[in-house]
XYZ file of C-alpha atoms in Angstrom:
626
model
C 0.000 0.000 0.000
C 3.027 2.575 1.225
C 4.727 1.369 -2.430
C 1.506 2.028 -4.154
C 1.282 5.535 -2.605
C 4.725 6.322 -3.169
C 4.593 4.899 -6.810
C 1.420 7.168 -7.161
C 3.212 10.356 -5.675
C 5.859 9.742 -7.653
C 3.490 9.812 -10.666
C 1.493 12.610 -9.442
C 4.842 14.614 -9.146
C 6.229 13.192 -12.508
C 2.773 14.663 -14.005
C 3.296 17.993 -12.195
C 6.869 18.261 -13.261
C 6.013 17.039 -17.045
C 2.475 19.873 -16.627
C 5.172 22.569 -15.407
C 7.501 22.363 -18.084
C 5.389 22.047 -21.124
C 3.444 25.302 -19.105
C 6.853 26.724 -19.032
C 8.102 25.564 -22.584
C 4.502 27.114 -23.884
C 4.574 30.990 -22.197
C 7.959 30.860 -23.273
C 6.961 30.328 -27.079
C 4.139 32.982 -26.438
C 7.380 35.580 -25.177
C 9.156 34.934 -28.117
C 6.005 35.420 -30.269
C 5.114 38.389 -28.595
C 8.961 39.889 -28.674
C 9.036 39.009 -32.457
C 5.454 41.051 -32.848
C 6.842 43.713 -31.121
C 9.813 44.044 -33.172
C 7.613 43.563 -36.646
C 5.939 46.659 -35.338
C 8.850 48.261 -34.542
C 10.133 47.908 -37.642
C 7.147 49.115 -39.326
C 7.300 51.982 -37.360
C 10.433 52.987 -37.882
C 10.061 52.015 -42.072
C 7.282 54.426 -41.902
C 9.523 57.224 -40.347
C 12.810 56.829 -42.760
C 9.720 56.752 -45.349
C 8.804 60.411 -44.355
C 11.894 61.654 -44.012
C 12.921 60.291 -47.736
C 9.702 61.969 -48.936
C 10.627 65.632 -47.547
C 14.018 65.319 -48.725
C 12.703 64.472 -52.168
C 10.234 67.302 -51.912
C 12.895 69.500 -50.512
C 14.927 68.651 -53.800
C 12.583 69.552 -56.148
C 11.408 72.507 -54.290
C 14.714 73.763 -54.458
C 15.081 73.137 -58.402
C 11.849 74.970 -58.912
C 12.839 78.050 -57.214
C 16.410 77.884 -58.650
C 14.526 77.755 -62.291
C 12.027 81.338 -60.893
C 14.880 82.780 -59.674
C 16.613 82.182 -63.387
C 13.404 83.376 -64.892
C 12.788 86.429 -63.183
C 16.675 87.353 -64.220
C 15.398 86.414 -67.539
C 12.087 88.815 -67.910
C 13.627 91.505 -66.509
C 15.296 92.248 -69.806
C 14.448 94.312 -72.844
C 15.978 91.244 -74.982
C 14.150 88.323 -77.377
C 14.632 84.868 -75.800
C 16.965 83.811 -78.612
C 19.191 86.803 -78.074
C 22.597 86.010 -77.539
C 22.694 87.575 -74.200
C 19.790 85.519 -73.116
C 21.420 81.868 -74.373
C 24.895 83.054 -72.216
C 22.770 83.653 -69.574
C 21.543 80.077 -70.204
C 24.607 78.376 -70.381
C 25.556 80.019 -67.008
C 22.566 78.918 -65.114
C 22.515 74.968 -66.747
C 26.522 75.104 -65.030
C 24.879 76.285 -62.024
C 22.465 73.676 -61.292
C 21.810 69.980 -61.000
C 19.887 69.639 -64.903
C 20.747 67.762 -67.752
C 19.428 70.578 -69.677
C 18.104 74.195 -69.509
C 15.936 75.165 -71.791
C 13.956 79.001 -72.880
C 11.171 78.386 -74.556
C 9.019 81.186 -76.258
C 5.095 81.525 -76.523
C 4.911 79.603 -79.744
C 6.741 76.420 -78.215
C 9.836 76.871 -79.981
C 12.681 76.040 -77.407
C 16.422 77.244 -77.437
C 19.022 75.187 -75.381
C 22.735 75.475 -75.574
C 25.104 72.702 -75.707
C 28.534 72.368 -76.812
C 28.630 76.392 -77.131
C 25.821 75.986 -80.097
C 21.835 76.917 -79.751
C 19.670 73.807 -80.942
C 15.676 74.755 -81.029
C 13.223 71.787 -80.520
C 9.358 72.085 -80.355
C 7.760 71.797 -77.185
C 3.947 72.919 -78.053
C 2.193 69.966 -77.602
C 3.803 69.209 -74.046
C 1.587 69.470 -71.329
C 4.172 70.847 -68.878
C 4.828 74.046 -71.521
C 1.350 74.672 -71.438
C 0.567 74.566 -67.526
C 3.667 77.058 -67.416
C 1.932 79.320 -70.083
C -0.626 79.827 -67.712
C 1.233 80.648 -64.907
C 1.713 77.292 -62.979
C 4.876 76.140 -62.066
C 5.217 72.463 -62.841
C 6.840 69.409 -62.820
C 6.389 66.861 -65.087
C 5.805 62.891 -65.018
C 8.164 60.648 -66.600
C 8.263 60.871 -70.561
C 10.564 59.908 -73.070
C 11.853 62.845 -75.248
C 11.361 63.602 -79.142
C 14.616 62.403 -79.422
C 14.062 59.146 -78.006
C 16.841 59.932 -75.351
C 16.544 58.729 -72.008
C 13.065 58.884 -70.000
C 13.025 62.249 -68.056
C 11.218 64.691 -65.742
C 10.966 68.144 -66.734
C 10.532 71.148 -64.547
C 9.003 74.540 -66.034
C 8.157 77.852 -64.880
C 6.610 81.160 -66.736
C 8.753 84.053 -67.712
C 6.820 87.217 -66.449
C 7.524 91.043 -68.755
C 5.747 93.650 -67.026
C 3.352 91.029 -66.039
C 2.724 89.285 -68.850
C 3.618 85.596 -69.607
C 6.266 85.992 -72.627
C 7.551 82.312 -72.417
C 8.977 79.580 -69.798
C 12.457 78.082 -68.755
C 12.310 74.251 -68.650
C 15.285 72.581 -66.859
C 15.057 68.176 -67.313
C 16.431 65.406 -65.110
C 17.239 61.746 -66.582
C 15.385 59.448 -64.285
C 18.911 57.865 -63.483
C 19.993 61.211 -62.256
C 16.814 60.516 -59.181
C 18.203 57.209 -58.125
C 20.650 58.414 -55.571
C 17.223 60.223 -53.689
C 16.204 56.611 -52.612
C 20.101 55.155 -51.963
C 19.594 55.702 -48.084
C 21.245 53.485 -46.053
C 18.772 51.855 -43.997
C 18.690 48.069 -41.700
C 22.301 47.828 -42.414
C 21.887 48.285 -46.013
C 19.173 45.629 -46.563
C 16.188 48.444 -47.444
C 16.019 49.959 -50.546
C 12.906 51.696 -52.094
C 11.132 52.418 -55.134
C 9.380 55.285 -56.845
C 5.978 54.666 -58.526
C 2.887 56.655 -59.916
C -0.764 55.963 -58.658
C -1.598 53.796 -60.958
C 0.942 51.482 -59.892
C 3.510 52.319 -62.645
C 7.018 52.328 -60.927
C 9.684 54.803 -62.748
C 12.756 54.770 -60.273
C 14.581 51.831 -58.537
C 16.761 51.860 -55.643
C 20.392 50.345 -56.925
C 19.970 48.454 -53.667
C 21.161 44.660 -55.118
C 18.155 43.151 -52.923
C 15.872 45.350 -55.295
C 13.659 43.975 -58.077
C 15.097 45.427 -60.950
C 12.145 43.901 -62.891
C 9.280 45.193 -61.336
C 7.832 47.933 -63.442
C 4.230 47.862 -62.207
C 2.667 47.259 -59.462
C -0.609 46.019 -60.703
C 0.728 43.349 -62.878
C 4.265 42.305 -61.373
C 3.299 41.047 -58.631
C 1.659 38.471 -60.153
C 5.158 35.817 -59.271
C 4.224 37.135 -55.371
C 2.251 35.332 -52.844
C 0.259 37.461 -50.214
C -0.901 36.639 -46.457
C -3.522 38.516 -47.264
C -5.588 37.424 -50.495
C -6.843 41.617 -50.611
C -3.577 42.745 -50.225
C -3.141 43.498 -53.332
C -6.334 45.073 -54.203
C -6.554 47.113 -50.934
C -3.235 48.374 -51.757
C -4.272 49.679 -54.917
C -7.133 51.448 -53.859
C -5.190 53.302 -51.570
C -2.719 54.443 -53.666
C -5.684 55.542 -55.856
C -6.814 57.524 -53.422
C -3.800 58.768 -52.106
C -3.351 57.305 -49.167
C -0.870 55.647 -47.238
C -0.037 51.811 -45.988
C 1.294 48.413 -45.080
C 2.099 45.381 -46.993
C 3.326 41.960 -46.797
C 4.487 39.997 -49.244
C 6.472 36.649 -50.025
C 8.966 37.384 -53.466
C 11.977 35.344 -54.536
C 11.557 33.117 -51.505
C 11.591 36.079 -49.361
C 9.143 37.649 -47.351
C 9.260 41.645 -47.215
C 7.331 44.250 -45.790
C 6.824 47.582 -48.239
C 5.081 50.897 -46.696
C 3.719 53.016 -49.312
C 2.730 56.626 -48.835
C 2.324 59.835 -51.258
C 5.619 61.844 -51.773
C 3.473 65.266 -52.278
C 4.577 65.750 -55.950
C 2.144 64.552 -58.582
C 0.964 61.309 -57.883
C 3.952 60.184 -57.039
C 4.084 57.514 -54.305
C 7.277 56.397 -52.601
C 7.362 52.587 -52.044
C 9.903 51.618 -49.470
C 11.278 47.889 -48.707
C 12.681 45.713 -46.110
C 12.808 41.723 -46.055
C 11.677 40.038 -43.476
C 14.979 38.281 -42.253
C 15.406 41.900 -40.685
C 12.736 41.524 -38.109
C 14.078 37.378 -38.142
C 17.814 38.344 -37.022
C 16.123 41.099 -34.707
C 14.522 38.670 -33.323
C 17.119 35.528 -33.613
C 19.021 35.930 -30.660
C 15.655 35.690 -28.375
C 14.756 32.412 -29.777
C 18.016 30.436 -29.269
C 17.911 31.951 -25.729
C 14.553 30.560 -25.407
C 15.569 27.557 -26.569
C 18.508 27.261 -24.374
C 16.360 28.107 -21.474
C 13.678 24.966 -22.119
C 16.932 22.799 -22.154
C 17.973 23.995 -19.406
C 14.752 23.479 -17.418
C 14.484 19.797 -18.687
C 17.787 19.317 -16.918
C 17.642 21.094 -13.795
C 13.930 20.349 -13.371
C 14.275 17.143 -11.388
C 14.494 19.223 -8.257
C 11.950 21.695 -7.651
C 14.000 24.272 -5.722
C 16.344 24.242 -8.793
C 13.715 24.817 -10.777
C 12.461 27.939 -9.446
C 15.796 29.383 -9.417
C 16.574 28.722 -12.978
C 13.461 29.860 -14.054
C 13.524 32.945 -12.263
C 17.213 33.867 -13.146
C 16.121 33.184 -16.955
C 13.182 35.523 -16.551
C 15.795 38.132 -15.546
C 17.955 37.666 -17.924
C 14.785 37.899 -20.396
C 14.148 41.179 -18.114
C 17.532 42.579 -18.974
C 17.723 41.355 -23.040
C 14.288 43.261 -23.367
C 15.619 46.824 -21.504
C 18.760 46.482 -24.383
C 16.263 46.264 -27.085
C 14.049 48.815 -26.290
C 17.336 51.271 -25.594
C 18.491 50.176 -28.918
C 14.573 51.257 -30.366
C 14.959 54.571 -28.787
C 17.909 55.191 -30.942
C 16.454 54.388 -34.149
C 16.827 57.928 -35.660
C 20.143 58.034 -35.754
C 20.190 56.197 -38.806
C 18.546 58.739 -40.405
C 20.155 61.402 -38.985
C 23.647 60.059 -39.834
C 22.116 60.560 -43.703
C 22.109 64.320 -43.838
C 23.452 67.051 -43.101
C 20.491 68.923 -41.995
C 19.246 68.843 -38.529
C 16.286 66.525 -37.796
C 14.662 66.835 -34.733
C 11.459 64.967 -32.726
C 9.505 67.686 -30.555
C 7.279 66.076 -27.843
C 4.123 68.567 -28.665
C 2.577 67.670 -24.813
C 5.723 68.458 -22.701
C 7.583 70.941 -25.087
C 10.628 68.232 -25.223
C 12.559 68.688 -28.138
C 15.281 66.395 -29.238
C 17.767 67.563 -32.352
C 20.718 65.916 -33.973
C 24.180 66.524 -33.185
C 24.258 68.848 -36.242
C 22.579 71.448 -34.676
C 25.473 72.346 -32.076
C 28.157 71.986 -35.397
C 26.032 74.393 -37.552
C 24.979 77.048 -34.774
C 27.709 76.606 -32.370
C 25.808 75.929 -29.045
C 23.674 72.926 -27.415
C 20.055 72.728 -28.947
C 17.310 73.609 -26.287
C 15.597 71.067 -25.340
C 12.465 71.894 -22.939
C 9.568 74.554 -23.834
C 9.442 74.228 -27.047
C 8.376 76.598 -29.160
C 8.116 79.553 -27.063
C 11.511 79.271 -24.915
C 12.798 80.343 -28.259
C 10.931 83.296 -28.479
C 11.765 83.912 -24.801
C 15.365 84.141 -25.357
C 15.687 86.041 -28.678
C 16.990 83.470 -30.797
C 14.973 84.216 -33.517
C 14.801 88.114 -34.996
C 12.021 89.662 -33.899
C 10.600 90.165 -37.962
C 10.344 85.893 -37.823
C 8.919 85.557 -34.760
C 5.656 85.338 -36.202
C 6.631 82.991 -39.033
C 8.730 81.057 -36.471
C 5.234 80.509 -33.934
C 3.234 79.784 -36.867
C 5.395 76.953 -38.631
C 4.792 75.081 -35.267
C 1.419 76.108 -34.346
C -0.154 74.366 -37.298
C 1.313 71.080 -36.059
C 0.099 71.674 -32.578
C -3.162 72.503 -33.933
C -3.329 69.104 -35.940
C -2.355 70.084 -39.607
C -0.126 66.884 -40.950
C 2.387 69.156 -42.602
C 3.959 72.325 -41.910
C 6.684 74.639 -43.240
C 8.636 77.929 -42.463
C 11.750 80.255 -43.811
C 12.912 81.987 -40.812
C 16.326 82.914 -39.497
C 17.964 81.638 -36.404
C 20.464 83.387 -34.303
C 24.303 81.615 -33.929
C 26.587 81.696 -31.258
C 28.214 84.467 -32.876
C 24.160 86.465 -32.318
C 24.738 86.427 -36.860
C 21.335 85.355 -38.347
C 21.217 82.466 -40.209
C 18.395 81.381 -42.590
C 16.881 78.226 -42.040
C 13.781 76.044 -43.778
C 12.156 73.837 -41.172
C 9.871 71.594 -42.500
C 7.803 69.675 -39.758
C 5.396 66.577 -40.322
C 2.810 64.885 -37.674
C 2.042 61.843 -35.581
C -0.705 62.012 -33.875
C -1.267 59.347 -30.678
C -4.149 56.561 -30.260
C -6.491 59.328 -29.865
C -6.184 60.752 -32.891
C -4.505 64.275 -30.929
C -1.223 65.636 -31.999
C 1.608 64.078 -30.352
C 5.025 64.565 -31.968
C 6.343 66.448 -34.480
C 9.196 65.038 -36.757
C 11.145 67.502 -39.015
C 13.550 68.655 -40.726
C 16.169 71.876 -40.088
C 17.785 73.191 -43.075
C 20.619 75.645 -43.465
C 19.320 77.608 -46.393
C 21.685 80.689 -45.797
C 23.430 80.641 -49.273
C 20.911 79.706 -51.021
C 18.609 83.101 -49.626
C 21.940 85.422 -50.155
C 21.926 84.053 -53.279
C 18.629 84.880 -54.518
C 19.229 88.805 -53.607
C 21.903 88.842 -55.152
C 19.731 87.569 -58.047
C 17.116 90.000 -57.060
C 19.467 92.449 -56.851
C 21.026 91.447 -60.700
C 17.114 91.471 -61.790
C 17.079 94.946 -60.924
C 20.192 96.790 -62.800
C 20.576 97.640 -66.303
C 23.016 95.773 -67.835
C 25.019 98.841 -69.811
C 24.939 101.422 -67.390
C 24.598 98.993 -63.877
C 22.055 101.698 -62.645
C 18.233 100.972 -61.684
C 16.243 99.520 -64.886
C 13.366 101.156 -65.930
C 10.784 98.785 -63.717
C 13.076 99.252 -60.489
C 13.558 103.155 -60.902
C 9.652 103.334 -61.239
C 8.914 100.956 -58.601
C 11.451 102.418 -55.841
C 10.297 106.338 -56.676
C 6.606 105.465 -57.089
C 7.528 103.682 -53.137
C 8.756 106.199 -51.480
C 6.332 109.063 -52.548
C 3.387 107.191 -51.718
C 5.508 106.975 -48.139
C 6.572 110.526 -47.916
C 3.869 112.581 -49.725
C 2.988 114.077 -46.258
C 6.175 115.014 -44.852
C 9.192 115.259 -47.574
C 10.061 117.021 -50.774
C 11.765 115.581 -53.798
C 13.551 116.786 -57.186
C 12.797 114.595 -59.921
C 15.771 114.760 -63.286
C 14.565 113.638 -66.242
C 18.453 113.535 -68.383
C 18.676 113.371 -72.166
C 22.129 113.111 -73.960
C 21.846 115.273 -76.888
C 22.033 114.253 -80.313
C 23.059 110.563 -78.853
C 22.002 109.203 -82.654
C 24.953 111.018 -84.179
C 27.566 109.903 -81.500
C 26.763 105.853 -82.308
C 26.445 107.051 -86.273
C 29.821 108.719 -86.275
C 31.758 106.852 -83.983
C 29.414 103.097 -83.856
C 27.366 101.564 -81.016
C 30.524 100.523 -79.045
C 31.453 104.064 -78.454
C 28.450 105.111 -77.890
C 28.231 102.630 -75.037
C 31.386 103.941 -73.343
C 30.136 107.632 -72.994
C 27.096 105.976 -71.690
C 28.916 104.039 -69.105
C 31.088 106.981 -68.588
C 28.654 109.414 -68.170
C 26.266 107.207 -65.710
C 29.170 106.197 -63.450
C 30.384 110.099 -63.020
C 26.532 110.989 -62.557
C 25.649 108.132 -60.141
C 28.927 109.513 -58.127
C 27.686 112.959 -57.425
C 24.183 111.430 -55.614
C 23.928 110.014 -52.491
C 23.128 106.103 -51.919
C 19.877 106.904 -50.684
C 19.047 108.550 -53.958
C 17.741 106.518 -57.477
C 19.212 106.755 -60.171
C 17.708 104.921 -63.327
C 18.236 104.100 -67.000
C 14.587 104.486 -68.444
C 15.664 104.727 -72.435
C 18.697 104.760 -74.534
C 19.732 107.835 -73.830
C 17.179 108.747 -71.166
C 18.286 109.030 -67.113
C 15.954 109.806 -64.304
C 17.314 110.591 -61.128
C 15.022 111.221 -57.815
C 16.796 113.583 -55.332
C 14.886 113.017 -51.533
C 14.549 114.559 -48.960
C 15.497 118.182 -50.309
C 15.547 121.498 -48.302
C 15.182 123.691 -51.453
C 15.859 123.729 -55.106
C 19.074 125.376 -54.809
C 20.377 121.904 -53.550
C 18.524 120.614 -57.189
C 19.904 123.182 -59.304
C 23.594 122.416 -57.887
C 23.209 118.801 -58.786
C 21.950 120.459 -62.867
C 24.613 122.127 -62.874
C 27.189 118.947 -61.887
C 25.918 117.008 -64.347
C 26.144 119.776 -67.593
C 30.050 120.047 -66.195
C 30.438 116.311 -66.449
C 28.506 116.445 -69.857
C 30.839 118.879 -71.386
C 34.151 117.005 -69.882
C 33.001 113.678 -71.861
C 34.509 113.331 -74.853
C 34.235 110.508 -78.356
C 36.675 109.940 -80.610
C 40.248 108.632 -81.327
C 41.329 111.607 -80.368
C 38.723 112.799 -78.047
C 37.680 116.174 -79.697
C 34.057 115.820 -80.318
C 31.998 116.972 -77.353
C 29.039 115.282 -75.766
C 26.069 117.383 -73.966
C 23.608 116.584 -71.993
C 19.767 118.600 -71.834
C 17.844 118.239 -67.745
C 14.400 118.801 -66.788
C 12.887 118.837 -63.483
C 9.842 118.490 -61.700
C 9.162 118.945 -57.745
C 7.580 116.495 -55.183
C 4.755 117.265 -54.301
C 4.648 120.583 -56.081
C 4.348 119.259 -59.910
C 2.866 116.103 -58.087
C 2.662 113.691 -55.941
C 2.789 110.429 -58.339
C 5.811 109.018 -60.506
C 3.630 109.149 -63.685
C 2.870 112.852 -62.969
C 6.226 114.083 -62.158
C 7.821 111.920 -64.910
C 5.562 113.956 -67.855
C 6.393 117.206 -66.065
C 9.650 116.643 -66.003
C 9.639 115.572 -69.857
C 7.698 118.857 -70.758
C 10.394 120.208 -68.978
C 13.153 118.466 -70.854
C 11.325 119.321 -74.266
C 11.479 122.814 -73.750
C 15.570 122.632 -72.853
C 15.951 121.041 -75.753
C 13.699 123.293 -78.215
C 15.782 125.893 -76.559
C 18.982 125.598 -77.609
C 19.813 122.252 -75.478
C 22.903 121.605 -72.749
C 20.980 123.336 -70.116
C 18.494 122.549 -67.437
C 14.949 123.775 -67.265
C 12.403 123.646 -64.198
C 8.651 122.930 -65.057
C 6.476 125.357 -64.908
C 2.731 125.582 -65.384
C 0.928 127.178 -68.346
């Protein structure tokens, strides 16, 4: 009976032992299951977050290209000249060595196109393109793939209208090869196993990722993946429908022998949708390690099992060495932008919208020469000056419209150095919103535009002068004068010079256009020297000067000036050997006496100008009534 009891504890105990370990050998499979969930979300997480950042850098590209190209065009209307001119295809060839284009391109109203290469103008006809006539219109555009007349590589063009005294006189068209958009996707993501793809909506893909685990093959999406298996029998289709309507997602899929995970979403240029890639043996490795520990662990138990105490202890010091492995993967999580951020040279940064907690990339202390705040975020800025008070408000609202929920947001605003100099910056800010659906983080994108916004006043600046003489053009001279006596009218008085050079026809007849160019350059460099900065001083005709004098006391200060210029006049001589003598008739007009608008002024000071020269010319005349 005592041998039957102790043969049926024995059992009972064998069952409990055999019970506790295939309990044990069973929540340990569920841990592993659950850590390799976790880490496929993870993953998909952080695919979705290299995905956004690859979309505003390819947005930021083109962005820039397009403004390069207005920048070029505004240069480009603010001449007198036909788009063929000589001038105009220099001024080409200067701006295709500038940027990142195959080709530049000027094309006029009627769709006939000038581009330089090899120091020679070839004209194609560009009528019929879509892009052309969006531009035409006055949209800025960028075009989907197509393959040229010319049967040249597939490309992407970019176009933009060419404004004359605002009217549309033509466009400048700059065009990438597709190959020339393939190092946008090489970012070096899960240790160089992700790659990505660009495609259209309707599934049509038009850039690969040189990536060697990319499908070089797949050229649609709707018809490719025909040699894939899918989980999910609607994959496929629910995929498509998305992209149709423009939204973004998740999806698995088994190619090659190889299961992958791609994350689609919308780049924000066209319909352009950026596909991006990782196999599965990322989350597997990610996950590897766990597994053989589990594995080692049920071993383990099976050996150590036969006494209880044992047991426990092994059990408990595998849970805590579970405990610990977990703690290292999460800390390794938490550092999952630094891929990214390792990528570029701008300054990416994750601001906790709830708490104010901003976090930025080690670039930020290299380009601005301090530590980045990091706590009350926006407004500590604001707080301690380090934006100029002029982009405070710009500054606030970039980041307001992410606080407020808007999924996008962008701002040009300059930030203060260590040095207190103010450097321009384009932060460009997208959001993730929490369970709830409320805003909780805000992941962007700081970039040094600095150069780039010195640049364009210098262009500005370029747009502005006339290209003989290096004074104000005609549009600027108006524009400035017309500005500062619709400021003034109440409180100043101004002397308005309309300038003539007499008999200017003769000079280039006798002595040929080249001459006639130096006295003009000669004659506006000694004028512009006798005025002060603030004053303007303008080409408005071939031989015609206008000149505003501010801020005057009296006329005598005017008729001084009149008198400058007739001396400078006479002292300007043509010729081989400089005999023939150059003069030069004024008129004037008074602000706000003759009146108080440039139009005004300008035809009293002409009626002026008339009489000085019906008079006996190479004098100076003021306007009078009647």
């Amino acid at each position: 009976m005592r041998d039957k009891r102790k043969r049926s504890g024995r059992l009972r105990s064998g069952i409990i032992v055999i019970v506790a370990i295939l309990v044990v050998i069973g929540v340990s499979f569920v841990y592993v299951k659950s850590v390799e969930e976790k880490v496929e979300e993870e993953t998909g997480q952080y695919l979705e977050e290299v995905g956004i950042q690859s979309a505003a850098l390819i947005r930021q590209k083109f962005d820039d290209d397009i403004e390069n190209l207005k920048a070029a065009a505004v240069v480009i209307g603010a001449t007198d000249l036909a788009l063929s001119d000589d001038q105009i295809m220099e001024a080409l060839r200067q701006i295709d060595e500038a940027l990142d284009f195959r080709d530049v391109a000027v094309v006029g109203a009627d769709g006939v196109a000038y581009e330089i290469k090899d120091n020679a103008v070839y004209t194609f006809d560009v009528s019929d393109k879509e892009h052309f006539r969006y531009a035409m219109v006055g949209v800025p555009v960028i075009s989907n793939p197509t393959v040229p007349k010319d049967n040249s590589e597939e490309s992407i063009v970019m176009a933009v209208p060419i404004y004359r005294e605002d009217t549309i006189i033509g466009v400048v068209m700059g065009r990438y090869y597709l190959t020339d958009l393939i190092e946008l996707l090489d970012v070096n993501t899960f240790d160089g196993k992700g790659y990505s793809y660009m495609a259209r909506r309707n599934g049509e893909v038009f850039v690969t990722s040189n990536n060697e685990n990319a499908d070089k093959t797949l050229k649609n999406l709707n018809t490719d993946f025909e040699d894939s298996y899918f989980e999910n029998p609607f994959a496929l289709q629910t995929m498509q429908v998305n992209m149709l309507e423009g939204k973004s997602g998740s999806v698995s899929y088994v190619w090659n022998g190889t299961r992958r995970i791609m994350r689609y979403l919308p780049v924000g240029i066209n319909d352009w949708y950026l596909l991006s890639v990782v196999p599965n043996e990322v989350v597997e490795s990610r996950a590897a390690g766990l597994v053989m520990q589990a594995a080692v662990f049920c071993c383990v138990l099976f050996g150590v099992f036969t006494v209880l105490s044992l047991y426990v202890l092994g059990i408990q010091r595998r849970k805590n060495e579970e405990l610990r492995k977990t703690h290292q993967e999460l800390e390794t999580n938490e550092q999952r932008y630094e891929i990214v951020m390792a990528q570029s040279k701008d300054i990416i940064f994750e601001w906790d919208i709830k708490t104010g907690h901003i976090y930025h990339s080690d670039t930020f202390r290299q380009k601005f020469g301090f530590e980045a705040p990091t706590e009350g975020f926006p407004e500590m800025i604001i707080e301690t000056r380090g934006v100029p008070e002029s982009d405070e408000a710009v500054f606030m609202q970039t980041y307001s419209k992410i606080a407020d929920g808007e999924p996008y947001s962008e701002g040009e605003f300059r930030v203060y150095d260590s040095c207190h100099y103010p450097l321009w910056c384009r932060s460009r800010v997208s959001l993730i919103v929490d369970e709830n659906g409320a805003p909780s983080k805000g992941i962007g994108i700081l970039m040094d535009i600095d150069e780039e916004m010195r640049e364009k006043e210098k262009i500005m600046e370029a747009a502005e002068k006339d290209f003989l003489t290096q004074t104000f053009n005609k549009g600027a001279a108006e524009s400035r004068i017309q500005l500062w006596m619709k400021e003034n009218a109440d409180s100043q008085k101004a002397g308005l010079l309309m300038i003539d050079v007499d008999d200017f026809k003769q000079v280039n007849d006798t002595f040929g256009h080249i001459s006639g160019d130096r006295v003009l350059r000669e004659v506006t460099k000694k004028i512009s020297g006798i005025f002060r900065e603030s004053d303007v001083v303008g080409r408005i005709g071939g031989d015609e000067f206008v000149v505003l004098m501010k801020n005057i006391q009296d006329t005598e200060a005017v008729t001084r000036k009149a008198q400058e210029i007739i001396r400078i006049f006479e002292s300007c001589r043509v010729g081989v050997q400089k005999k023939y003598c150059i003069s030069g008739s004024i008129g004037i007009a008074l602000f706000p006496e003759n009146g108080t608008t440039y139009k005004e002024l300008l035809g009293k000071a002409d009626q002026a100008l008339y009489y000085a020269k019906a008079h006996g010319k190479n004098q100076f005349v003021y306007f009078k009534e009647g």
